Amino acid sequence: MRKSCLLLSQGMKYTMKIEDENYVLEYEENTGRISIQGSLRLNGLDEYAPLLDVLVNCMQQSDAMFVDLSALEFLNSSGIAMFSKFIIQARSKENFSLELNGSSQIPWQSKSIKNLQRLFPALVVTFH
Amino acid sequence: MQPRHHNARWQIISIILGYVLIVGLLGLTTKVGLDNINALNESLKTVVLQNNIKARYISEMSDAIKKRMLYLHTTIHIDDPFEIDAIWEIYSAAAREFITAREKLTAMSLTPDQLDQLDGQRKVLAQAQPLLDSTLNAVRDEDKDLARANILKAQQLNDEVIKDLQRMKDLQQEIAESAVVNSARAISKARNRILSLIAAIVIISFFILVAVILIIQRQSQNVSSLLSRLEQANTELEDKVVQRTEELLSSREENARMGAELAVTNKLQQMLLPPPVELEHVPELTVAASMSPAEEAGGDYYDVLRYDGQTIIGIGDVTGHGLESSVVMLMTQAAVRTLAVSGQQDPVKFVSVLNKILYDNLQRINSYKNMTFMLAHYQDGVFTACGQHEEMLLLRKNSDAVERIDTMDLGFPLGLEENIDAFLQTCQIPLSVGDCLLLYTDGIPEAQNQAGEFYTVERLIAQFQISRNLSVQQMHQHMLNDLRAFIGMHEVYDDITLMLIKRET
């Protein structure tokens, strides 16, 4: 079952966490950093909506955003569609910088992150 | 419920005690009042009785004095000495009567004034006695003038005594009257005391009554609030039952609807795939292809069409599962056939137009579906591919190694961007007789076993190599069998499409 919670930290900035048995999404508002770990195999964009909300909310809150996917082992095609949708929204925001961190060891990432970069040429992609 | 019973018992006991107290106070009041009134009555009776006796004695004294004076007068007119002696006897008897009455009166409780008066009378009478005696002697001596003069004197003194007695009688009367007034006051005092006691009892019992009423009222409020809570809980329970029943009914409807949707989706998907008989009639090539849907139908697509001497092969994968994905696949199939029928020979234009068709339609239905798609034209030994999909695996007749042909740079997912021309390229693969090409969707490398391991492209390549000497149909079957054996009892997440194309002639 999916759980969402707000974790208050110092300076009244919050960390948001969405997780189930397969994945964890963490959002630190003060740093504009989102990390997703595990394996995302949700069914359709409806089930991805809460995650997309976090991404879009983070984009609206900050001018610079860092998304760490280096520990996201698997992302199904609906998940890729969600990222595509997010990138299409993000590219229309002026003076917005977005950095994606991925892992070259994970098969789905090389192809999909490249497609994301094609959607948003200003997207900074780092692999490690 | 235990303390409630306890309370009720205490209330009953306190009510009974209250009644006992009220009855006791009433009894006490009645007794005190009666005693007071009885005592007053007794003292009044005594006063009246004593007053009567005193009045009688005073009257007797007064009568004795009058009688003596009368007989003294009578003696003046009598000459017979015997007769005078007889009267003298009566006269003396009257004197004795007077003394007896006075003694009796003195023996009674008298006020100091009365005693003084009596003492004064005695002196007057003692003063009168010699006069009377000399009067009697004068009568006997027949000195009537002296006798008459003495009688007059004695008369005056007697009158004084009689007046005095009368005053005494009046005084006694006054005392009696004041005693009556006093006792009337005492009675009214007693009555007031009784009345105030009764008032106190009435007030106390009023307070007890009010307290009892308040307690009962509070209890009945408690009971009614409990009842209303119970009623509310009951209503909530009923509502929940109704709600749950509705949920069950609607979930049954939802299940039925989803079941129907699934059936329609599967049917759509299977209907639009080329039947084996079509695949058998492709010139130069032997094609074996299948699509097995995941538990929930998805959006894998493949097709083999022939128009104007060209064989057109398409393969694609719509994101997600369900009816919407299947509808996108249906659109794709219809558009591909339309483009093929219209004689579109340029693969780039073919894919570009297809992207525009899908993009516009997806915008209309407000969908974020997109699809990987690769189209190939085959003619005269050349396989020309365009569009981004999975890798193509090529096993040449004269080679043991499988070539992996990446399609990443041949295109872009369809339906995401309005124009993808910048990303579209073609790739020409010459096929010799005996060369075999393998196309697949990501359902194969991403299939997982019980341990959570992926099937991977490498394993697919290995099975491709192992089965290379089998017929195309047998190779196809072998690879599917291996994949199924790998997955075992694990859930199948995605559609699995496998297509083998071998140039035979």
XYZ file of C-alpha atoms in Angstrom:
633
model
C 0.000 0.000 0.000
C 1.157 3.479 -0.814
C 1.979 5.774 2.061
C 2.495 9.514 1.909
C 3.823 11.614 4.730
C 5.211 15.021 5.495
C 8.326 15.060 7.621
C 8.980 18.409 9.277
C 12.627 19.211 9.525
C 14.649 22.179 10.795
C 13.691 25.663 9.644
C 10.121 24.544 8.971
C 11.157 23.229 5.555
C 9.588 19.914 4.890
C 10.523 16.667 3.364
C 7.791 14.760 1.634
C 7.894 11.047 1.285
C 5.785 8.719 -0.830
C 6.544 5.044 -0.617
C 5.250 1.546 -0.996
C 6.981 -1.810 -0.745
C 8.698 -1.295 -4.119
C 9.776 2.321 -4.229
C 10.501 5.485 -2.225
C 10.144 9.053 -3.445
C 11.666 11.766 -1.271
C 11.334 15.487 -1.825
C 13.345 18.046 0.106
C 11.753 21.425 -0.440
C 14.706 23.484 0.754
C 17.111 21.936 -1.747
C 14.632 21.321 -4.605
C 15.894 17.753 -4.672
C 13.793 14.712 -5.517
C 15.092 11.194 -5.393
C 13.294 8.064 -6.481
C 14.577 4.638 -5.572
C 13.435 1.100 -6.180
C 11.172 -0.150 -8.898
C 8.204 1.748 -10.348
C 5.626 -0.399 -12.021
C 2.416 1.549 -11.416
C -0.536 1.096 -13.689
C -1.208 4.047 -15.961
C -0.901 7.796 -15.448
C -3.699 7.752 -12.848
C -1.537 5.799 -10.442
C 1.455 7.988 -11.258
C -0.528 11.192 -10.571
C 0.654 11.666 -6.924
C 4.292 11.398 -8.040
C 3.732 13.732 -10.970
C 2.111 16.208 -8.536
C 5.279 16.207 -6.425
C 7.461 16.779 -9.484
C 5.263 19.609 -10.810
C 4.956 21.158 -7.332
C 8.738 21.112 -6.930
C 9.133 22.689 -10.370
C 6.714 25.484 -9.456
C 8.414 26.115 -6.098
C 11.971 26.396 -7.296
C 14.046 27.623 -10.221
C 16.539 24.811 -10.005
C 15.615 21.213 -9.548
C 17.613 18.045 -9.172
C 16.084 14.627 -9.817
C 18.111 11.625 -8.740
C 17.083 8.438 -10.536
C 20.385 6.609 -10.101
C 18.792 4.072 -7.776
C 15.571 3.660 -9.762
C 16.085 0.113 -10.997
C 13.006 -0.138 -13.105
C 10.491 2.235 -14.648
C 7.671 0.952 -16.829
C 6.385 2.685 -19.953
C 3.671 4.572 -18.021
C 6.388 5.901 -15.740
C 8.361 7.077 -18.737
C 5.190 8.721 -20.054
C 4.848 10.509 -16.684
C 8.400 11.849 -16.925
C 7.743 12.898 -20.531
C 4.663 14.799 -19.413
C 6.635 16.461 -16.631
C 9.480 17.438 -18.971
C 7.011 18.949 -21.473
C 5.620 21.134 -18.650
C 9.076 21.972 -17.309
C 10.505 23.134 -20.630
C 7.853 25.853 -20.877
C 8.984 27.449 -17.603
C 11.430 30.275 -18.137
C 14.852 30.322 -16.473
C 14.347 26.889 -15.091
C 17.225 24.522 -14.731
C 16.654 20.821 -14.363
C 19.252 18.186 -13.705
C 18.686 14.458 -13.966
C 21.074 12.016 -12.432
C 20.950 8.460 -13.742
C 22.921 5.272 -13.761
C 24.441 3.785 -16.888
C 24.085 0.355 -15.267
C 20.305 0.421 -15.499
C 18.955 -0.622 -18.928
C 15.845 1.506 -19.186
C 17.649 4.748 -18.365
C 20.032 5.187 -21.280
C 17.258 5.140 -23.852
C 14.525 6.931 -21.886
C 16.663 9.692 -20.436
C 17.968 10.381 -23.927
C 14.385 10.812 -25.125
C 13.751 13.195 -22.238
C 16.751 15.197 -23.262
C 15.373 15.370 -26.808
C 12.142 16.779 -25.372
C 14.047 19.351 -23.319
C 17.485 20.087 -24.761
C 18.433 22.270 -21.740
C 18.061 19.253 -19.476
C 21.345 18.449 -17.766
C 21.936 14.714 -17.523
C 24.664 13.137 -15.468
C 25.413 9.452 -15.264
C 27.537 7.711 -12.778
C -24.083 -0.504 34.970
C -22.999 -1.390 38.544
C -22.605 2.220 39.846
C -25.964 3.135 38.325
C -27.713 0.474 40.452
C -25.759 1.689 43.434
C -26.958 5.269 42.873
C -30.582 4.186 42.525
C -30.416 2.332 45.857
C -28.968 5.367 47.624
C -31.639 7.592 46.137
C -34.411 5.309 47.381
C -32.819 5.217 50.847
C -32.459 9.007 50.972
C -36.077 9.519 49.865
C -37.293 7.140 52.615
C -35.078 8.897 55.184
C -36.499 12.244 54.055
C -40.045 10.985 54.608
C -39.174 9.563 58.015
C -37.614 12.912 58.979
C -40.690 14.854 57.839
C -43.099 12.520 59.648
C -40.922 12.628 62.800
C -40.784 16.415 62.807
C -44.524 16.624 62.283
C -45.140 14.232 65.189
C -42.754 16.147 67.448
C -44.362 19.454 66.563
C -47.828 18.108 67.227
C -46.760 16.705 70.595
C -44.977 19.897 71.686
C -47.965 21.997 70.608
C -50.482 19.782 72.381
C -48.380 19.697 75.570
C -48.070 23.470 75.576
C -51.774 23.982 75.022
C -52.709 21.394 77.640
C -50.412 23.010 80.191
C -51.844 26.423 79.434
C -55.345 25.051 79.735
C -54.574 23.499 83.112
C -53.053 26.704 84.490
C -55.995 28.712 83.175
C -58.439 26.305 84.791
C -56.597 26.629 88.104
C -56.598 30.393 87.895
C -60.315 30.513 87.138
C -61.142 28.004 89.862
C -59.058 29.862 92.479
C -60.550 33.138 91.405
C -64.070 31.716 91.850
C -63.222 30.384 95.287
C -61.643 33.647 96.358
C -64.625 35.585 95.015
C -66.955 33.293 96.986
C -64.973 33.766 100.176
C -64.925 37.514 99.699
C -68.703 37.446 99.082
C -69.183 35.309 102.165
C -67.143 37.811 104.217
C -69.113 40.697 102.818
C -72.438 38.883 103.428
C -71.395 38.074 107.029
C -70.647 41.740 107.694
C -73.965 42.837 106.124
C -75.854 40.171 108.045
C -74.270 41.304 111.348
C -75.170 44.924 110.685
C -78.730 43.906 109.812
C -79.207 41.982 113.035
C -77.609 44.802 114.975
C -80.189 47.189 113.499
C -82.928 44.726 114.317
C -81.883 44.624 117.985
C -82.604 48.313 118.375
C -86.317 47.684 117.750
C -86.545 44.646 120.038
C -87.196 44.917 123.732
C -87.503 41.296 124.623
C -84.181 40.256 126.228
C -84.561 36.686 124.992
C -85.140 37.744 121.590
C -82.050 40.000 121.819
C -79.983 37.038 122.979
C -81.239 34.971 120.080
C -80.247 37.677 117.649
C -76.969 38.021 119.449
C -76.401 34.355 118.721
C -77.073 34.937 115.051
C -74.834 38.015 115.200
C -72.012 35.949 116.703
C -72.557 33.173 114.160
C -72.204 35.761 111.393
C -68.969 36.946 112.971
C -67.701 33.363 113.005
C -68.720 32.896 109.398
C -66.745 36.011 108.520
C -63.654 34.770 110.379
C -63.881 31.297 108.777
C -64.184 32.787 105.294
C -61.291 35.151 105.972
C -59.112 32.334 107.239
C -59.861 30.270 104.174
C -59.092 33.262 101.971
C -55.822 33.913 103.789
C -54.867 30.250 103.348
C -55.107 30.675 99.572
C -52.293 32.123 97.481
C -52.725 35.855 97.763
C -50.789 38.780 96.499
C -48.953 40.928 99.110
C -51.448 43.792 98.359
C -54.378 41.531 99.150
C -52.678 40.391 102.333
C -52.159 44.070 103.333
C -55.801 44.814 102.617
C -56.913 41.894 104.736
C -54.651 43.125 107.515
C -56.155 46.635 107.177
C -59.674 45.217 107.376
C -58.819 43.300 110.491
C -57.721 46.556 112.124
C -60.892 48.342 111.030
C -62.999 45.454 112.280
C -61.032 45.402 115.549
C -61.769 49.129 115.843
C -65.471 48.451 115.126
C -65.775 45.535 117.537
C -65.910 47.715 120.789
C -68.507 49.892 119.097
C -70.664 46.888 118.302
C -70.184 45.499 121.743
C -71.140 48.806 123.355
C -74.105 49.021 120.956
C -75.360 45.662 122.139
C -74.856 46.668 125.735
C -76.706 49.926 125.063
C -79.596 47.956 123.520
C -79.715 45.745 126.498
C -79.660 48.851 128.721
C -82.347 50.235 126.462
C -80.230 53.287 125.709
C -81.524 53.448 122.236
C -79.955 56.726 121.302
C -76.466 55.547 122.132
C -77.139 52.303 120.319
C -78.358 54.181 117.242
C -75.309 56.474 117.373
C -72.927 53.510 117.689
C -74.675 51.659 114.891
C -74.200 54.634 112.641
C -70.530 54.694 113.502
C -70.190 50.944 113.075
C -72.135 51.206 109.864
C -69.527 53.570 108.482
C -66.709 51.267 109.489
C -68.516 48.239 108.018
C -69.176 50.108 104.815
C -65.486 50.769 104.641
C -64.753 47.058 105.016
C -67.387 46.131 102.436
C -65.961 48.623 99.992
C -62.557 47.218 100.717
C -63.816 43.711 100.065
C -65.382 44.894 96.851
C -62.058 46.383 95.791
C -60.419 43.104 96.650
C -62.946 41.290 94.559
C -62.308 43.709 91.660
C -58.553 43.272 92.039
C -58.977 39.504 91.998
C -61.061 39.900 88.885
C -58.309 41.961 87.310
C -55.743 39.296 88.193
C -57.968 36.635 86.663
C -58.484 38.699 83.559
C -54.774 39.351 83.174
C -54.158 35.607 83.664
C -56.648 34.936 80.856
C -54.891 37.503 78.669
C -51.491 35.989 79.518
C -52.620 32.494 78.745
C -54.163 33.709 75.496
C -50.754 35.192 74.674
C -49.052 31.953 75.630
C -51.448 29.992 73.430
C -50.791 32.302 70.504
C -47.048 31.955 71.192
C -47.383 28.184 71.157
C -49.438 28.398 67.994
C -46.752 30.570 66.388
C -44.117 28.079 67.424
C -46.099 25.254 65.879
C -46.722 27.279 62.736
C -43.025 28.135 62.349
C -42.076 24.498 62.885
C -44.611 23.450 60.258
C -43.263 26.139 57.915
C -39.728 24.820 58.459
C -40.926 21.306 57.687
C -42.708 22.524 54.586
C -39.567 24.343 53.410
C -37.300 21.353 54.130
C -39.649 18.934 52.398
C -39.893 21.373 49.483
C -36.109 21.327 49.136
C -36.038 17.538 49.397
C -38.754 17.324 46.763
C -36.866 19.697 44.440
C -33.641 17.724 44.944
C -35.393 14.439 44.190
C -37.028 15.939 41.097
C -33.681 17.315 39.881
C -31.962 13.962 40.403
C -34.699 12.112 38.563
C -34.663 14.674 35.779
C -30.880 14.377 35.390
C -31.120 10.622 35.324
C -33.849 10.714 32.747
C -31.712 13.138 30.710
C -28.820 10.691 30.997
C -31.033 7.856 29.931
C -32.469 9.835 27.029
C -28.992 10.964 25.897
C -27.832 7.346 26.089
C -30.899 6.322 24.137
C -30.296 8.994 21.503
C -26.642 7.963 21.242
C -27.709 4.375 20.870
C -30.237 5.433 18.263
C -27.565 7.462 16.456
C -25.130 4.534 16.544
C -27.900 2.336 15.236
C -28.630 4.782 12.416
C -24.930 5.034 11.606
C -24.706 1.273 11.555
C -27.716 1.086 9.271
C -26.177 3.761 7.036
C -22.931 1.830 6.982
C -24.761 -1.350 6.076
C -26.594 0.482 3.291
C -23.366 2.135 2.160
C -21.466 -1.153 2.269
C -24.242 -2.894 0.370
C -24.149 -0.142 -2.237
C -20.380 -0.409 -2.377
C -20.604 -4.152 -2.814
C -23.243 -3.742 -5.511
C -21.273 -1.001 -7.249
C -18.016 -2.954 -6.907
C -19.822 -5.916 -8.433
C -20.966 -3.588 -11.206
C -17.436 -2.180 -11.415
C -16.022 -5.703 -11.641
C -18.546 -6.611 -14.313
C -17.736 -3.396 -16.188
C -13.996 -3.996 -15.906
C -14.441 -7.612 -16.975
C -16.416 -6.452 -20.004
C -13.787 -3.801 -20.758
C -11.035 -6.386 -20.506
C -12.887 -8.728 -22.841
C -13.439 -5.927 -25.377
C -9.814 -4.823 -25.119
C -8.439 -8.329 -25.620
C -10.792 -8.861 -28.524
C -9.744 -5.552 -30.167
C -6.088 -6.326 -29.762
C -6.345 -9.825 -31.118
C -8.714 -8.864 -33.960
C -6.275 -6.372 -35.452
C -3.223 -8.634 -35.377
C -2.518 -10.421 -38.669
C -3.882 -13.986 -38.712
C -1.331 -16.797 -39.373
C -2.761 -17.348 -42.830
C -1.686 -13.841 -43.913
C 1.823 -14.400 -42.579
C 2.144 -17.570 -44.643
C 1.692 -15.687 -47.898
C 4.470 -13.147 -47.580
C 6.840 -13.587 -50.529
C 10.504 -14.245 -49.886
C 10.067 -14.097 -46.164
C 8.906 -16.495 -43.522
C 7.336 -14.650 -40.676
C 6.419 -16.063 -37.259
C 4.823 -13.652 -34.866
C 2.731 -13.673 -31.724
C 1.548 -11.370 -29.071
C 0.494 -12.711 -25.689
C -1.185 -10.063 -23.600
C -0.348 -9.512 -19.954
C -2.998 -10.264 -17.331
C -4.441 -6.859 -18.062
C -4.516 -6.248 -21.786
C -1.989 -3.743 -23.019
C -0.998 -2.040 -26.207
C 1.507 -4.138 -28.135
C 1.161 -3.844 -31.859
C 2.596 -5.606 -34.862
C 1.462 -6.002 -38.433
C 2.580 -7.366 -41.744
C 0.970 -5.801 -44.823
C 1.567 -6.142 -48.516
C 0.835 -3.397 -51.025
C 2.310 -2.546 -54.401
C 4.920 -5.289 -54.255
C 6.202 -4.091 -50.914
C 6.017 -5.840 -47.568
C 5.385 -3.429 -44.750
C 6.201 -4.548 -41.249
C 5.357 -2.581 -38.173
C 5.952 -3.167 -34.455
C 5.137 -0.944 -31.522
C 4.247 -0.693 -27.851
C 1.715 1.780 -26.456
C 2.422 2.904 -22.889
C 0.259 1.452 -20.155
C -2.537 -1.056 -20.286
C -6.257 -1.164 -20.706
C -8.868 0.079 -23.123
C -7.175 3.419 -23.820
C -3.904 1.734 -24.816
C -5.803 -0.665 -27.030
C -7.631 2.211 -28.706
C -4.297 3.873 -29.482
C -3.114 0.580 -30.940
C -6.283 0.384 -33.053
C -5.702 3.913 -34.351
C -2.115 3.015 -35.159
C -3.133 -0.093 -37.067
C -5.734 1.817 -39.111
C -3.349 4.690 -39.837
C -0.537 2.331 -40.862
C -2.846 0.523 -43.226
C -4.123 3.826 -44.619
C -0.583 5.031 -45.266
C 0.313 1.685 -46.799
C -2.755 1.722 -49.046
C -2.028 5.287 -50.083
C 1.346 4.059 -51.362
C 3.580 5.999 -49.022
C 7.026 4.745 -49.971
C 9.161 7.020 -47.815
C 9.531 5.480 -44.327
C 10.384 8.840 -42.746
C 7.269 10.516 -44.137
C 5.291 7.430 -43.196
C 6.326 7.636 -39.534
C 6.107 11.428 -39.469
C 2.501 11.410 -40.693
C 1.649 8.560 -38.328
C 3.066 10.594 -35.416
C 0.958 13.606 -36.411
C -2.186 11.488 -36.666
C -1.602 9.950 -33.232
C -0.542 13.270 -31.658
C -3.683 15.066 -32.865
C -5.956 12.254 -31.791
C -4.293 11.938 -28.374
C -4.653 15.696 -27.869
C -8.320 15.373 -28.713
C -8.892 12.629 -26.166
C -6.565 14.422 -23.715
C -4.369 11.397 -23.320
C -0.723 11.198 -22.381
C -0.303 7.826 -24.039
C 2.567 7.506 -26.417
C 4.182 4.598 -28.182
C 7.438 3.245 -29.410
C 7.049 2.375 -33.074
C 9.208 1.046 -35.836
C 8.180 0.621 -39.427
C 10.069 -1.344 -42.040
C 9.678 -1.689 -45.761
C 11.050 -4.857 -47.287
C 11.735 -5.073 -50.959
C 14.271 -6.972 -53.015
C 16.371 -8.125 -50.097
C 16.505 -4.789 -48.329
C 14.879 -4.164 -45.002
C 14.527 -0.414 -44.442
C 13.573 0.574 -40.908
C 12.492 3.865 -39.372
C 11.280 4.784 -35.878
C 12.372 4.262 -32.304
C 11.693 0.879 -30.768
C 13.698 -1.888 -29.122
C 16.886 -3.214 -30.658
C 16.683 -5.409 -33.745
C 18.553 -8.688 -33.426
C 20.061 -10.056 -36.624
C 21.500 -13.511 -37.060
C 23.279 -13.893 -40.361
C 23.308 -17.283 -42.006
C 27.058 -17.401 -42.014
C 27.689 -15.995 -38.570
C 27.344 -17.264 -35.042
C 27.179 -13.758 -33.615
C 23.935 -11.889 -33.237
C 24.058 -8.288 -34.412
C 22.276 -5.811 -32.180
C 20.900 -2.917 -34.158
C 19.919 0.015 -32.026
C 16.884 1.998 -33.143
C 17.293 4.797 -30.624
C 18.387 7.300 -33.225
C 15.794 6.251 -35.791
C 13.006 8.186 -34.207
C 11.108 9.295 -31.137
C 8.095 7.991 -29.216
C 4.952 8.688 -31.228
C 2.254 10.995 -29.920
C 4.423 12.997 -27.503
C 5.552 15.767 -29.831
C 3.707 17.269 -32.736
C 6.681 17.095 -35.054
C 9.432 14.518 -34.688
C 10.970 14.906 -38.145
C 14.263 16.044 -36.625
C 14.634 12.689 -34.923
C 13.620 10.439 -37.813
C 16.184 8.450 -39.728
C 16.208 5.255 -41.712
C 18.413 2.265 -41.416
C 18.872 -0.158 -44.312
C 19.617 -3.764 -43.563
C 20.383 -6.003 -46.531
C 19.003 -9.482 -45.913
C 20.554 -12.504 -47.564
C 18.793 -15.827 -47.897
C 18.937 -17.564 -44.558
C 19.408 -14.345 -42.549
C 16.991 -14.047 -39.655
C 15.780 -10.898 -37.936
C 14.189 -10.868 -34.495
C 11.890 -8.065 -33.340
C 10.380 -7.895 -29.858
C 8.704 -5.600 -27.388
C 10.101 -4.749 -23.932
C 7.799 -7.318 -22.332
C 10.488 -9.910 -23.133
C 13.703 -8.430 -21.635
C 11.735 -6.930 -18.746
C 9.922 -10.147 -17.849
C 10.801 -11.200 -14.306
C 11.109 -14.542 -12.592
C 10.198 -15.460 -9.014
C 13.582 -14.163 -7.812
C 12.852 -10.772 -9.398
C 15.530 -11.193 -12.077
C 14.969 -9.778 -15.577
C 14.934 -12.019 -18.610
C 17.289 -9.561 -20.441
C 18.140 -9.149 -24.087
C 21.257 -11.281 -23.565
C 19.214 -14.308 -22.656
C 16.969 -13.719 -25.654
C 20.048 -13.574 -27.906
C 21.347 -16.828 -26.410
C 18.077 -18.617 -27.116
C 18.078 -17.099 -30.618
C 21.457 -18.650 -31.231
C 20.590 -22.007 -29.671
C 17.509 -22.449 -31.828
C 18.974 -21.173 -35.107
C 18.810 -24.553 -36.851
C 15.146 -25.026 -36.194
C 12.411 -23.857 -38.568
C 11.207 -20.274 -38.002
C 8.003 -21.538 -36.376
C 9.961 -23.897 -34.128
C 12.462 -21.156 -33.196
C 9.584 -18.897 -32.311
C 8.014 -21.611 -30.168
C 11.327 -22.472 -28.523
C 12.003 -18.918 -27.463
C 8.508 -18.447 -26.085
C 8.845 -21.719 -24.180
C 12.122 -20.591 -22.661
C 10.600 -17.276 -21.674
C 7.597 -18.975 -20.053
C 9.860 -21.394 -18.209
C 11.863 -18.424 -16.917
C 8.823 -16.481 -15.719
C 7.366 -19.594 -14.068
C 4.580 -18.657 -11.679
C 5.598 -15.016 -11.514
C 3.208 -12.329 -12.654
C 3.389 -11.256 -16.303
C 3.478 -7.454 -16.195
C 3.519 -6.601 -19.866
C 2.454 -7.837 -23.269
C 4.960 -10.110 -24.926
C 5.474 -9.745 -28.669
C 8.009 -11.794 -30.550
C 8.456 -11.643 -34.320
C 10.891 -13.635 -36.404
C 11.539 -12.760 -40.062
C 13.711 -15.014 -42.149
C 14.559 -14.556 -45.778
C 13.873 -17.902 -47.443
C 14.369 -17.136 -51.112
